PDB file of C-alpha atoms in Angstrom:
ATOM      1  CA  UNK A  11      24.784  18.201  -1.827  1.00  0.00           C
ATOM      2  CA  UNK A  12      24.076  16.304   1.375  1.00  0.00           C
ATOM      3  CA  UNK A  13      21.347  13.806   0.646  1.00  0.00           C
ATOM      4  CA  UNK A  14      18.908  12.428   3.191  1.00  0.00           C
ATOM      5  CA  UNK A  15      17.130   9.142   2.590  1.00  0.00           C
ATOM      6  CA  UNK A  16      13.672   8.722   4.062  1.00  0.00           C
ATOM      7  CA  UNK A  17      13.469   5.490   6.118  1.00  0.00           C
ATOM      8  CA  UNK A  18       9.859   5.183   4.951  1.00  0.00           C
ATOM      9  CA  UNK A  19       9.387   6.314   1.384  1.00  0.00           C
ATOM     10  CA  UNK A  20       6.458   8.543   0.583  1.00  0.00           C
ATOM     11  CA  UNK A  21       4.320   8.650  -2.496  1.00  0.00           C
ATOM     12  CA  UNK A  22       3.826  11.983  -4.197  1.00  0.00           C
ATOM     13  CA  UNK A  23       1.383  13.168  -6.795  1.00  0.00           C
ATOM     14  CA  UNK A  24       2.356  14.662 -10.099  1.00  0.00           C
ATOM     15  CA  UNK A  25       1.493  18.306 -10.576  1.00  0.00           C
ATOM     16  CA  UNK A  26       0.368  19.887 -13.805  1.00  0.00           C
ATOM     17  CA  UNK A  27       3.208  21.445 -15.780  1.00  0.00           C
ATOM     18  CA  UNK A  28       0.862  24.062 -17.211  1.00  0.00           C
ATOM     19  CA  UNK A  29       1.833  26.694 -14.631  1.00  0.00           C
ATOM     20  CA  UNK A  30       4.053  29.778 -14.871  1.00  0.00           C
ATOM     21  CA  UNK A  31       7.730  29.049 -14.307  1.00  0.00           C
ATOM     22  CA  UNK A  32       7.884  31.247 -11.217  1.00  0.00           C
ATOM     23  CA  UNK A  33       5.136  29.213  -9.526  1.00  0.00           C
ATOM     24  CA  UNK A  34       6.959  25.901  -9.941  1.00  0.00           C
ATOM     25  CA  UNK A  35       9.133  24.261  -7.288  1.00  0.00           C
ATOM     26  CA  UNK A  36      12.591  25.788  -6.864  1.00  0.00           C
ATOM     27  CA  UNK A  37      14.445  22.666  -5.695  1.00  0.00           C
ATOM     28  CA  UNK A  38      12.755  19.868  -7.624  1.00  0.00           C
ATOM     29  CA  UNK A  39      16.167  18.772  -8.921  1.00  0.00           C
ATOM     30  CA  UNK A  40      17.350  18.151  -5.338  1.00  0.00           C
ATOM     31  CA  UNK A  41      15.019  15.220  -4.681  1.00  0.00           C
ATOM     32  CA  UNK A  42      15.170  11.720  -6.128  1.00  0.00           C
ATOM     33  CA  UNK A  43      12.148   9.675  -7.158  1.00  0.00           C
ATOM     34  CA  UNK A  44      11.691   5.993  -7.825  1.00  0.00           C
ATOM     35  CA  UNK A  45       9.998   5.274 -11.122  1.00  0.00           C
ATOM     36  CA  UNK A  46       6.696   3.554 -10.380  1.00  0.00           C
ATOM     37  CA  UNK A  47       3.077   3.976 -11.404  1.00  0.00           C
ATOM     38  CA  UNK A  48       3.075   6.990  -9.113  1.00  0.00           C
ATOM     39  CA  UNK A  49       6.245   8.932  -8.258  1.00  0.00           C
ATOM     40  CA  UNK A  50       7.821   7.624  -5.053  1.00  0.00           C
ATOM     41  CA  UNK A  51      10.062  10.116  -3.295  1.00  0.00           C
ATOM     42  CA  UNK A  52      13.192   8.268  -2.228  1.00  0.00           C
ATOM     43  CA  UNK A  53      15.671  10.866  -0.959  1.00  0.00           C
ATOM     44  CA  UNK A  54      16.902  14.410  -1.351  1.00  0.00           C
ATOM     45  CA  UNK A  55      18.748  17.334   0.134  1.00  0.00           C
ATOM     46  CA  UNK A  56      17.316  18.898   3.276  1.00  0.00           C
ATOM     47  CA  UNK A  57      16.344  21.965   1.257  1.00  0.00           C
ATOM     48  CA  UNK A  58      14.546  19.822  -1.297  1.00  0.00           C
ATOM     49  CA  UNK A  59      12.738  17.767   1.330  1.00  0.00           C
ATOM     50  CA  UNK A  60      11.653  20.873   3.256  1.00  0.00           C
ATOM     51  CA  UNK A  61      10.291  22.288   0.009  1.00  0.00           C
ATOM     52  CA  UNK A  62       8.242  19.108  -0.437  1.00  0.00           C
ATOM     53  CA  UNK A  63       7.141  19.418   3.186  1.00  0.00           C
ATOM     54  CA  UNK A  64       5.835  22.949   2.644  1.00  0.00           C
ATOM     55  CA  UNK A  65       4.673  22.830  -0.958  1.00  0.00           C
ATOM     56  CA  UNK A  66       2.558  25.775  -2.013  1.00  0.00           C
ATOM     57  CA  UNK A  67       0.665  23.915  -4.730  1.00  0.00           C
ATOM     58  CA  UNK A  68      -0.783  21.026  -2.735  1.00  0.00           C
ATOM     59  CA  UNK A  69      -0.841  19.314   0.645  1.00  0.00           C
ATOM     60  CA  UNK A  70       0.687  15.832   0.909  1.00  0.00           C
ATOM     61  CA  UNK A  71      -0.248  14.526   4.361  1.00  0.00           C
ATOM     62  CA  UNK A  72       1.394  11.140   3.800  1.00  0.00           C
ATOM     63  CA  UNK A  73       4.761  12.677   2.978  1.00  0.00           C
ATOM     64  CA  UNK A  74       4.492  15.208   5.805  1.00  0.00           C
ATOM     65  CA  UNK A  75       3.823  12.531   8.410  1.00  0.00           C
ATOM     66  CA  UNK A  76       6.602  10.331   7.031  1.00  0.00           C
ATOM     67  CA  UNK A  77       9.049  13.216   7.195  1.00  0.00           C
ATOM     68  CA  UNK A  78       8.099  14.304  10.714  1.00  0.00           C
ATOM     69  CA  UNK A  79       8.204  10.755  12.080  1.00  0.00           C
ATOM     70  CA  UNK A  80      11.632   9.999  10.602  1.00  0.00           C
ATOM     71  CA  UNK A  81      13.414  13.370  10.747  1.00  0.00           C
ATOM     72  CA  UNK A  82      15.662  12.415  13.729  1.00  0.00           C
ATOM     73  CA  UNK A  83      17.449   9.893  11.496  1.00  0.00           C
ATOM     74  CA  UNK A  84      18.834  12.528   9.126  1.00  0.00           C
ATOM     75  CA  UNK A  85      18.617  16.032  10.644  1.00  0.00           C
ATOM     76  CA  UNK A  86      18.819  17.689  14.051  1.00  0.00           C
ATOM     77  CA  UNK A  87      15.906  19.675  15.434  1.00  0.00           C
ATOM     78  CA  UNK A  88      17.932  22.904  15.292  1.00  0.00           C
ATOM     79  CA  UNK A  89      18.871  22.415  11.640  1.00  0.00           C
ATOM     80  CA  UNK A  90      15.300  21.516  10.740  1.00  0.00           C
ATOM     81  CA  UNK A  91      13.987  24.657  12.431  1.00  0.00           C
ATOM     82  CA  UNK A  92      16.566  26.801  10.623  1.00  0.00           C
ATOM     83  CA  UNK A  93      15.632  25.204   7.300  1.00  0.00           C
ATOM     84  CA  UNK A  94      11.941  25.878   7.921  1.00  0.00           C
ATOM     85  CA  UNK A  95      12.627  29.509   8.849  1.00  0.00           C
ATOM     86  CA  UNK A  96      14.686  29.917   5.705  1.00  0.00           C
ATOM     87  CA  UNK A  97      11.816  28.432   3.732  1.00  0.00           C
ATOM     88  CA  UNK A  98       9.407  30.894   5.372  1.00  0.00           C
ATOM     89  CA  UNK A  99      11.517  33.834   4.190  1.00  0.00           C
ATOM     90  CA  UNK A 100      11.624  32.598   0.595  1.00  0.00           C
ATOM     91  CA  UNK A 101      12.741  35.279  -1.863  1.00  0.00           C
ATOM     92  CA  UNK A 102      11.009  35.936  -5.183  1.00  0.00           C
ATOM     93  CA  UNK A 103      12.912  35.172  -8.376  1.00  0.00           C
ATOM     94  CA  UNK A 104      14.407  38.113 -10.192  1.00  0.00           C
ATOM     95  CA  UNK A 105      12.997  39.961 -13.187  1.00  0.00           C
ATOM     96  CA  UNK A 106       9.326  39.476 -12.357  1.00  0.00           C
ATOM     97  CA  UNK A 107       6.844  41.965 -13.712  1.00  0.00           C
ATOM     98  CA  UNK A 108       4.460  43.671 -11.320  1.00  0.00           C
ATOM     99  CA  UNK A 109       1.601  41.338 -12.248  1.00  0.00           C
ATOM    100  CA  UNK A 110       3.861  38.289 -11.937  1.00  0.00           C
ATOM    101  CA  UNK A 111       5.037  39.476  -8.522  1.00  0.00           C
ATOM    102  CA  UNK A 112       1.434  39.753  -7.386  1.00  0.00           C
ATOM    103  CA  UNK A 113       0.744  36.219  -8.597  1.00  0.00           C
ATOM    104  CA  UNK A 114       3.896  34.904  -6.900  1.00  0.00           C
ATOM    105  CA  UNK A 115       3.036  36.630  -3.619  1.00  0.00           C
ATOM    106  CA  UNK A 116      -0.579  35.506  -3.617  1.00  0.00           C
ATOM    107  CA  UNK A 117      -0.198  31.931  -4.846  1.00  0.00           C
ATOM    108  CA  UNK A 118       3.259  30.960  -3.628  1.00  0.00           C
ATOM    109  CA  UNK A 119       4.712  33.105  -0.844  1.00  0.00           C
ATOM    110  CA  UNK A 120       1.558  33.275   1.280  1.00  0.00           C
ATOM    111  CA  UNK A 121       0.907  29.553   0.875  1.00  0.00           C
ATOM    112  CA  UNK A 122       4.495  28.658   1.781  1.00  0.00           C
ATOM    113  CA  UNK A 123       4.434  30.816   4.902  1.00  0.00           C
ATOM    114  CA  UNK A 124       1.176  29.303   6.083  1.00  0.00           C
ATOM    115  CA  UNK A 125       2.508  25.795   5.400  1.00  0.00           C
ATOM    116  CA  UNK A 126       5.720  26.471   7.355  1.00  0.00           C
ATOM    117  CA  UNK A 127       3.898  27.701  10.456  1.00  0.00           C
ATOM    118  CA  UNK A 128       1.436  24.812  10.278  1.00  0.00           C
ATOM    119  CA  UNK A 129       4.264  22.286   9.910  1.00  0.00           C
ATOM    120  CA  UNK A 130       6.033  23.789  12.925  1.00  0.00           C
ATOM    121  CA  UNK A 131       2.796  23.589  14.884  1.00  0.00           C
ATOM    122  CA  UNK A 132       2.195  19.964  13.844  1.00  0.00           C
ATOM    123  CA  UNK A 133       5.800  19.102  14.689  1.00  0.00           C
ATOM    124  CA  UNK A 134       5.519  20.551  18.192  1.00  0.00           C
ATOM    125  CA  UNK A 135       2.087  19.089  18.866  1.00  0.00           C
ATOM    126  CA  UNK A 136       2.321  15.579  17.422  1.00  0.00           C
ATOM    127  CA  UNK A 137       5.848  14.668  16.358  1.00  0.00           C
ATOM    128  CA  UNK A 138       8.171  16.250  18.932  1.00  0.00           C
ATOM    129  CA  UNK A 139      10.824  13.634  19.730  1.00  0.00           C
ATOM    130  CA  UNK A 140      13.578  15.623  21.396  1.00  0.00           C
ATOM    131  CA  UNK A 141      14.801  14.475  24.842  1.00  0.00           C
ATOM    132  CA  UNK A 142      13.697  16.363  27.938  1.00  0.00           C
ATOM    133  CA  UNK A 143      17.007  18.033  28.663  1.00  0.00           C
ATOM    134  CA  UNK A 144      18.165  21.549  29.439  1.00  0.00           C
ATOM    135  CA  UNK A 145      19.639  21.838  25.944  1.00  0.00           C
ATOM    136  CA  UNK A 146      16.222  21.100  24.460  1.00  0.00           C
ATOM    137  CA  UNK A 147      14.541  23.634  26.733  1.00  0.00           C
ATOM    138  CA  UNK A 148      17.025  26.317  25.694  1.00  0.00           C
ATOM    139  CA  UNK A 149      16.407  25.489  22.051  1.00  0.00           C
ATOM    140  CA  UNK A 150      12.648  25.807  22.591  1.00  0.00           C
ATOM    141  CA  UNK A 151      13.096  29.194  24.271  1.00  0.00           C
ATOM    142  CA  UNK A 152      15.207  30.348  21.335  1.00  0.00           C
ATOM    143  CA  UNK A 153      12.566  29.088  18.921  1.00  0.00           C
ATOM    144  CA  UNK A 154       9.839  30.896  20.870  1.00  0.00           C
ATOM    145  CA  UNK A 155      11.773  34.172  20.872  1.00  0.00           C
ATOM    146  CA  UNK A 156      12.560  34.038  17.153  1.00  0.00           C
ATOM    147  CA  UNK A 157       8.940  33.448  16.248  1.00  0.00           C
ATOM    148  CA  UNK A 158       7.488  35.977  18.683  1.00  0.00           C
ATOM    149  CA  UNK A 159       9.938  38.698  17.622  1.00  0.00           C
ATOM    150  CA  UNK A 160       9.196  38.228  13.930  1.00  0.00           C
ATOM    151  CA  UNK A 161       6.323  40.465  12.896  1.00  0.00           C
ATOM    152  CA  UNK A 162       6.025  38.650   9.565  1.00  0.00           C
ATOM    153  CA  UNK A 163       5.691  35.239  11.211  1.00  0.00           C
ATOM    154  CA  UNK A 164       3.189  36.551  13.752  1.00  0.00           C
ATOM    155  CA  UNK A 165       0.963  37.751  10.904  1.00  0.00           C
ATOM    156  CA  UNK A 166       0.260  34.097  10.089  1.00  0.00           C
ATOM    157  CA  UNK A 167      -3.141  33.093  11.546  1.00  0.00           C
ATOM    158  CA  UNK A 168      -1.862  29.973  13.353  1.00  0.00           C
ATOM    159  CA  UNK A 169       1.237  31.619  14.880  1.00  0.00           C
ATOM    160  CA  UNK A 170      -0.371  32.110  18.345  1.00  0.00           C
ATOM    161  CA  UNK A 171      -1.219  28.397  18.469  1.00  0.00           C
ATOM    162  CA  UNK A 172       2.381  27.600  17.560  1.00  0.00           C
ATOM    163  CA  UNK A 173       3.666  29.754  20.429  1.00  0.00           C
ATOM    164  CA  UNK A 174       1.249  28.014  22.783  1.00  0.00           C
ATOM    165  CA  UNK A 175       2.570  24.610  21.686  1.00  0.00           C
ATOM    166  CA  UNK A 176       6.159  25.740  22.294  1.00  0.00           C
ATOM    167  CA  UNK A 177       5.207  27.037  25.757  1.00  0.00           C
ATOM    168  CA  UNK A 178       3.722  23.667  26.642  1.00  0.00           C
ATOM    169  CA  UNK A 179       6.863  21.867  25.492  1.00  0.00           C
ATOM    170  CA  UNK A 180       9.037  24.226  27.537  1.00  0.00           C
ATOM    171  CA  UNK A 181       6.958  23.335  30.594  1.00  0.00           C
ATOM    172  CA  UNK A 182       7.435  19.645  29.836  1.00  0.00           C
ATOM    173  CA  UNK A 183       3.794  19.018  29.031  1.00  0.00           C
ATOM    174  CA  UNK A 184       2.612  16.419  26.562  1.00  0.00           C
ATOM    175  CA  UNK A 185       0.270  17.816  23.931  1.00  0.00           C
ATOM    176  CA  UNK A 186      -2.511  15.374  23.229  1.00  0.00           C
ATOM    177  CA  UNK A 187      -5.816  15.751  21.488  1.00  0.00           C
ATOM    178  CA  UNK A 188      -8.881  15.197  23.590  1.00  0.00           C
ATOM    179  CA  UNK A 189     -10.580  11.961  22.719  1.00  0.00           C
ATOM    180  CA  UNK A 190     -14.310  11.560  23.042  1.00  0.00           C
ATOM    181  CA  UNK A 191     -15.239   9.467  26.058  1.00  0.00           C
ATOM    182  CA  UNK A 192     -17.371   6.514  25.004  1.00  0.00           C
ATOM    183  CA  UNK A 193     -20.827   6.396  26.567  1.00  0.00           C
ATOM    184  CA  UNK A 194     -21.099   4.265  29.680  1.00  0.00           C
ATOM    185  CA  UNK A 195     -23.714   2.070  28.024  1.00  0.00           C
ATOM    186  CA  UNK A 196     -21.053   0.677  25.668  1.00  0.00           C
ATOM    187  CA  UNK A 197     -18.759  -0.422  28.481  1.00  0.00           C
ATOM    188  CA  UNK A 198     -19.429  -4.103  29.229  1.00  0.00           C
ATOM    189  CA  UNK A 199     -20.121  -5.137  32.787  1.00  0.00           C
ATOM    190  CA  UNK A 200     -17.259  -7.113  34.326  1.00  0.00           C
ATOM    191  CA  UNK A 201     -17.795 -10.848  34.561  1.00  0.00           C
ATOM    192  CA  UNK A 202     -16.786 -11.595  38.136  1.00  0.00           C
ATOM    193  CA  UNK A 203     -16.688 -14.954  39.936  1.00  0.00           C
ATOM    194  CA  UNK A 204     -19.469 -15.644  42.415  1.00  0.00           C
ATOM    195  CA  UNK A 205     -17.048 -16.116  45.291  1.00  0.00           C
ATOM    196  CA  UNK A 206     -14.630 -13.174  45.374  1.00  0.00           C
ATOM    197  CA  UNK A 207     -13.268 -13.995  48.838  1.00  0.00           C
ATOM    198  CA  UNK A 208     -11.509 -17.170  47.750  1.00  0.00           C
ATOM    199  CA  UNK A 209     -10.595 -16.184  44.220  1.00  0.00           C
ATOM    200  CA  UNK A 210      -8.715 -18.709  42.111  1.00  0.00           C
ATOM    201  CA  UNK A 211      -7.318 -18.200  38.627  1.00  0.00           C
ATOM    202  CA  UNK A 212      -9.498 -20.988  37.213  1.00  0.00           C
ATOM    203  CA  UNK A 213     -12.589 -19.175  38.494  1.00  0.00           C
ATOM    204  CA  UNK A 214     -11.990 -16.332  36.046  1.00  0.00           C
ATOM    205  CA  UNK A 215     -14.105 -16.064  32.930  1.00  0.00           C
ATOM    206  CA  UNK A 216     -11.976 -16.228  29.727  1.00  0.00           C
ATOM    207  CA  UNK A 217     -13.719 -13.158  28.291  1.00  0.00           C
ATOM    208  CA  UNK A 218     -13.027 -11.041  31.373  1.00  0.00           C
ATOM    209  CA  UNK A 219      -9.442 -12.282  31.511  1.00  0.00           C
ATOM    210  CA  UNK A 220      -9.008 -11.258  27.871  1.00  0.00           C
ATOM    211  CA  UNK A 221     -10.481  -7.814  28.592  1.00  0.00           C
ATOM    212  CA  UNK A 222      -8.114  -7.170  31.486  1.00  0.00           C
ATOM    213  CA  UNK A 223      -5.073  -8.350  29.527  1.00  0.00           C
ATOM    214  CA  UNK A 224      -6.135  -6.105  26.642  1.00  0.00           C
ATOM    215  CA  UNK A 225      -6.321  -3.066  28.940  1.00  0.00           C
ATOM    216  CA  UNK A 226      -2.880  -3.811  30.375  1.00  0.00           C
ATOM    217  CA  UNK A 227      -1.327  -4.283  26.951  1.00  0.00           C
ATOM    218  CA  UNK A 228      -3.010  -1.172  25.581  1.00  0.00           C
ATOM    219  CA  UNK A 229      -1.375   0.889  28.328  1.00  0.00           C
ATOM    220  CA  UNK A 230       2.019  -0.549  27.403  1.00  0.00           C
ATOM    221  CA  UNK A 231       1.393   0.001  23.699  1.00  0.00           C
ATOM    222  CA  UNK A 232       0.347   3.618  24.288  1.00  0.00           C
ATOM    223  CA  UNK A 233       3.765   4.329  25.832  1.00  0.00           C
ATOM    224  CA  UNK A 234       5.579   3.510  22.600  1.00  0.00           C
ATOM    225  CA  UNK A 235       6.738   6.643  20.796  1.00  0.00           C
ATOM    226  CA  UNK A 236       7.232   6.700  17.014  1.00  0.00           C
ATOM    227  CA  UNK A 237      10.974   7.409  17.209  1.00  0.00           C
ATOM    228  CA  UNK A 238      11.511   4.234  19.264  1.00  0.00           C
ATOM    229  CA  UNK A 239      10.770   2.218  16.130  1.00  0.00           C
ATOM    230  CA  UNK A 240      13.568   3.909  14.158  1.00  0.00           C
ATOM    231  CA  UNK A 241      17.044   2.409  13.904  1.00  0.00           C
ATOM    232  CA  UNK A 242      16.156  -0.279  16.482  1.00  0.00           C
ATOM    233  CA  UNK A 243      16.413   2.272  19.271  1.00  0.00           C
ATOM    234  CA  UNK A 244      14.967  -0.178  21.787  1.00  0.00           C
ATOM    235  CA  UNK A 245      18.240  -2.139  21.645  1.00  0.00           C
ATOM    236  CA  UNK A 246      20.142   0.815  23.130  1.00  0.00           C
ATOM    237  CA  UNK A 247      19.730   0.402  26.859  1.00  0.00           C
ATOM    238  CA  UNK A 248      20.452   3.153  29.350  1.00  0.00           C
ATOM    239  CA  UNK A 249      23.513   2.589  31.501  1.00  0.00           C
ATOM    240  CA  UNK A 250      23.132   2.021  35.255  1.00  0.00           C
ATOM    241  CA  UNK A 251      19.378   1.486  34.964  1.00  0.00           C
ATOM    242  CA  UNK A 252      17.243  -1.605  35.384  1.00  0.00           C
ATOM    243  CA  UNK A 253      14.130   0.137  34.050  1.00  0.00           C
ATOM    244  CA  UNK A 254      13.089  -0.348  30.400  1.00  0.00           C
ATOM    245  CA  UNK A 255      14.665   2.369  28.261  1.00  0.00           C
ATOM    246  CA  UNK A 256      11.734   2.658  25.848  1.00  0.00           C
ATOM    247  CA  UNK A 257       8.080   1.780  25.548  1.00  0.00           C
ATOM    248  CA  UNK A 258       9.091  -1.050  23.216  1.00  0.00           C
ATOM    249  CA  UNK A 259      11.354  -2.476  25.925  1.00  0.00           C
ATOM    250  CA  UNK A 260       8.521  -2.226  28.456  1.00  0.00           C
ATOM    251  CA  UNK A 261       6.203  -4.076  26.073  1.00  0.00           C
ATOM    252  CA  UNK A 262       8.790  -6.818  25.513  1.00  0.00           C
ATOM    253  CA  UNK A 263       9.390  -7.134  29.261  1.00  0.00           C
ATOM    254  CA  UNK A 264       5.652  -7.391  29.940  1.00  0.00           C
ATOM    255  CA  UNK A 265       5.207 -10.047  27.244  1.00  0.00           C
ATOM    256  CA  UNK A 266       8.075 -12.129  28.613  1.00  0.00           C
ATOM    257  CA  UNK A 267       6.815 -11.868  32.188  1.00  0.00           C
ATOM    258  CA  UNK A 268       3.278 -12.799  31.179  1.00  0.00           C
ATOM    259  CA  UNK A 269       4.487 -15.809  29.184  1.00  0.00           C
ATOM    260  CA  UNK A 270       6.599 -16.952  32.142  1.00  0.00           C
ATOM    261  CA  UNK A 271       3.674 -16.426  34.512  1.00  0.00           C
ATOM    262  CA  UNK A 272       1.325 -18.534  32.381  1.00  0.00           C
ATOM    263  CA  UNK A 273       3.919 -21.294  32.146  1.00  0.00           C
ATOM    264  CA  UNK A 274       4.442 -21.196  35.897  1.00  0.00           C
ATOM    265  CA  UNK A 275       0.692 -21.410  36.545  1.00  0.00           C
ATOM    266  CA  UNK A 276       0.386 -24.469  34.328  1.00  0.00           C
ATOM    267  CA  UNK A 277       3.368 -26.283  35.841  1.00  0.00           C
ATOM    268  CA  UNK A 278       2.266 -25.445  39.378  1.00  0.00           C
ATOM    269  CA  UNK A 279      -0.775 -27.714  38.987  1.00  0.00           C
ATOM    270  CA  UNK A 280      -0.127 -31.198  40.339  1.00  0.00           C
ATOM    271  CA  UNK A 281      -3.020 -32.849  38.560  1.00  0.00           C
ATOM    272  CA  UNK A 282      -3.032 -33.306  34.788  1.00  0.00           C
ATOM    273  CA  UNK A 283      -6.701 -32.338  34.609  1.00  0.00           C
ATOM    274  CA  UNK A 284      -6.016 -28.967  36.259  1.00  0.00           C
ATOM    275  CA  UNK A 285      -3.102 -28.328  33.917  1.00  0.00           C
ATOM    276  CA  UNK A 286      -5.388 -28.932  30.955  1.00  0.00           C
ATOM    277  CA  UNK A 287      -7.982 -26.579  32.465  1.00  0.00           C
ATOM    278  CA  UNK A 288      -5.346 -23.874  32.973  1.00  0.00           C
ATOM    279  CA  UNK A 289      -4.120 -24.151  29.391  1.00  0.00           C
ATOM    280  CA  UNK A 290      -7.713 -24.125  28.153  1.00  0.00           C
ATOM    281  CA  UNK A 291      -8.445 -20.924  30.121  1.00  0.00           C
ATOM    282  CA  UNK A 292      -5.616 -18.976  28.509  1.00  0.00           C
ATOM    283  CA  UNK A 293      -6.259 -20.417  25.042  1.00  0.00           C
ATOM    284  CA  UNK A 294      -9.874 -19.277  25.287  1.00  0.00           C
ATOM    285  CA  UNK A 295      -8.767 -15.859  26.575  1.00  0.00           C
ATOM    286  CA  UNK A 296      -6.345 -15.498  23.671  1.00  0.00           C
ATOM    287  CA  UNK A 297      -9.091 -16.497  21.239  1.00  0.00           C
ATOM    288  CA  UNK A 298     -11.456 -13.875  22.681  1.00  0.00           C
ATOM    289  CA  UNK A 299      -8.708 -11.257  22.474  1.00  0.00           C
ATOM    290  CA  UNK A 300      -7.997 -11.996  18.817  1.00  0.00           C
ATOM    291  CA  UNK A 301     -11.563 -12.432  17.565  1.00  0.00           C
ATOM    292  CA  UNK A 302     -13.702 -10.142  19.715  1.00  0.00           C
ATOM    293  CA  UNK A 303     -11.268  -7.492  20.961  1.00  0.00           C
ATOM    294  CA  UNK A 304      -8.826  -7.319  18.016  1.00  0.00           C
ATOM    295  CA  UNK A 305      -5.958  -7.575  20.477  1.00  0.00           C
ATOM    296  CA  UNK A 306      -2.816  -9.595  19.807  1.00  0.00           C
ATOM    297  CA  UNK A 307      -2.250 -10.570  23.431  1.00  0.00           C
ATOM    298  CA  UNK A 308       1.070 -11.805  24.752  1.00  0.00           C
ATOM    299  CA  UNK A 309      -0.605 -15.036  25.788  1.00  0.00           C
TER     300      UNK A 309
END
């Protein structure tokens, strides 16, 4: 049995054992737990992990997010999709009575199928980490066709939304949730120097400097994708390219440039008093960023 270890372990909740045998998990013996106050899922086969991902008896958001963030470290997208489809078409155990079959269908099969489609939808919308290449596009088209041509899958209420998410990925679009725009009254007015024609760095207000640095660093931080933090991916630079290979690299480059720029500004001052003033400006800006803006600035 090929075993996959989750880079970030996920806590699970114990489930009551007072349930019919045919409504219990089928691959519980294929996952490994750490013995703690609460069971901590450590590793398992792909089949066992996918079963945990699409449990019929409860929803474990922490485990689901952990799995979807870290899946590239232990399974390919194609194999994950195949495993989820196989999970969707789960077969009932043999020798069930008619009443037991009804219970199994109502409480297990339907729940599993809904979970699978929802996991696929969440994967495509929030955790898609595959490179934008022709191979990926072909895989997405294949995925779209398999889902659309399956009458059973299309009976699931969220199947149309899943197809829409796949279409957007095929077109190379990022799928982001709309965030509420804060009211204009909450946006502080910029603190600008009185003389903007002959602007000098020491004329800047520390609070405004901190705000602008925070905006710049937020934009860099927003570029970082979850998979860049796995297996130190930022250390793998692209060949024949001077551009940062990941959002993490861009953040590091920005931090280094800003630190060098601040040092250059300080050393460029001939007078000791001006050097002290320059250092004081950036110290105050860093203090505002940490205390008022909750921003760990590069300064």
